[in-house]
XYZ file of C-alpha atoms in Angstrom:
119
model
C -159.203 86.873 -36.513
C -159.356 90.945 -37.143
C -162.099 92.990 -38.805
C -162.215 95.660 -41.238
C -161.493 98.908 -40.311
C -161.813 100.828 -42.869
C -162.065 101.292 -46.514
C -158.410 102.061 -46.930
C -159.199 105.576 -48.591
C -158.237 107.830 -45.586
C -156.260 107.609 -42.569
C -156.632 109.752 -39.702
C -153.385 111.400 -38.608
C -151.868 114.036 -36.050
C -151.584 117.281 -37.458
C -147.384 117.777 -37.215
C -147.198 120.305 -40.400
C -146.270 123.402 -37.705
C -149.462 125.006 -38.861
C -152.930 125.156 -39.964
C -154.290 123.010 -42.811
C -157.051 123.507 -45.020
C -159.791 121.064 -46.356
C -158.433 119.639 -49.227
C -154.897 120.965 -48.807
C -152.249 118.030 -50.602
C -149.855 117.928 -47.604
C -147.921 115.582 -45.648
C -148.972 114.795 -42.110
C -146.709 112.124 -40.373
C -145.260 110.933 -43.069
C -147.763 110.356 -45.180
C -149.100 112.151 -48.104
C -153.103 112.659 -49.141
C -155.660 115.431 -48.873
C -156.980 117.137 -45.715
C -160.545 116.116 -45.406
C -160.942 119.080 -42.940
C -159.567 121.912 -41.880
C -156.957 121.183 -39.043
C -155.091 123.262 -36.417
C -151.415 122.225 -35.556
C -151.567 119.540 -32.987
C -155.265 118.347 -34.370
C -156.350 115.076 -35.875
C -157.343 115.017 -39.239
C -158.553 112.747 -41.886
C -156.483 112.356 -44.828
C -157.733 111.382 -48.289
C -155.100 108.310 -49.872
C -157.016 106.718 -52.061
C -155.964 106.942 -55.931
C -158.403 109.105 -56.974
C -159.224 112.288 -59.580
C -159.085 115.922 -58.544
C -158.419 118.842 -60.555
C -154.987 121.182 -59.075
C -153.196 123.964 -59.572
C -149.741 123.218 -61.107
C -146.784 124.844 -61.538
C -145.345 127.082 -64.650
C -144.229 125.059 -67.123
C -142.442 125.483 -70.128
C -144.987 123.999 -72.675
C -147.580 123.086 -70.533
C -148.131 119.429 -69.096
C -149.131 116.758 -71.527
C -151.169 113.758 -70.609
C -149.145 111.187 -68.980
C -146.448 113.329 -67.171
C -145.246 112.779 -63.620
C -146.107 115.685 -61.098
C -144.028 115.896 -58.207
C -144.384 116.765 -54.649
C -142.026 118.090 -52.208
C -143.232 118.193 -49.118
C -145.317 121.674 -49.620
C -146.284 122.151 -53.253
C -146.629 120.543 -56.474
C -143.253 120.220 -58.842
C -142.846 119.315 -62.481
C -139.254 117.561 -61.701
C -138.007 115.199 -59.520
C -136.025 117.207 -56.999
C -133.037 116.838 -54.031
C -136.076 116.908 -51.115
C -136.478 114.136 -49.187
C -140.276 114.370 -50.426
C -140.017 115.375 -53.716
C -141.623 112.147 -55.420
C -143.942 111.114 -58.235
C -147.288 111.601 -56.555
C -149.424 111.547 -59.647
C -150.476 111.865 -63.437
C -151.800 114.348 -65.394
C -155.096 113.237 -67.204
C -155.920 116.192 -68.714
C -153.720 118.374 -71.039
C -152.099 122.290 -69.587
C -151.353 124.020 -72.193
C -150.863 127.170 -70.644
C -147.494 127.882 -68.307
C -149.364 126.961 -64.872
C -152.831 126.401 -64.277
C -155.218 124.004 -63.401
C -154.934 120.759 -64.000
C -156.289 117.492 -63.551
C -153.930 114.223 -62.077
C -155.177 111.245 -61.128
C -153.317 110.704 -58.123
C -151.684 107.549 -56.659
C -152.433 105.751 -53.680
C -150.312 105.658 -51.351
C -148.001 107.575 -52.743
C -145.146 107.697 -50.649
C -147.084 106.726 -47.015
C -144.136 106.413 -44.528
C -141.609 107.687 -45.984
C -139.193 109.288 -43.986
């Protein structure tokens, strides 16, 4: 028999990025994509928000902008508009409000556990 430890919306991991992370940074730490819940030095423990949630984020320039429903990818260090060859370049969210500028702030619904545990 077991008992509930958390609600599954966050996960505490070690910052293994090689540098500091800041609160609300999108990151991949210990093979898990999420948003840092606090500032953390390299080697420090930090909570990652991994729940499905809507966030406002800076998106890269894309000809024609972004439409509702477009997939957004993360390459391990930044958002991207296409799938690429990098092992971490996988879809992590869906645009939920159109971005007509060629790059700019957009709203996305992030997929819960977008690539938790991927190596």
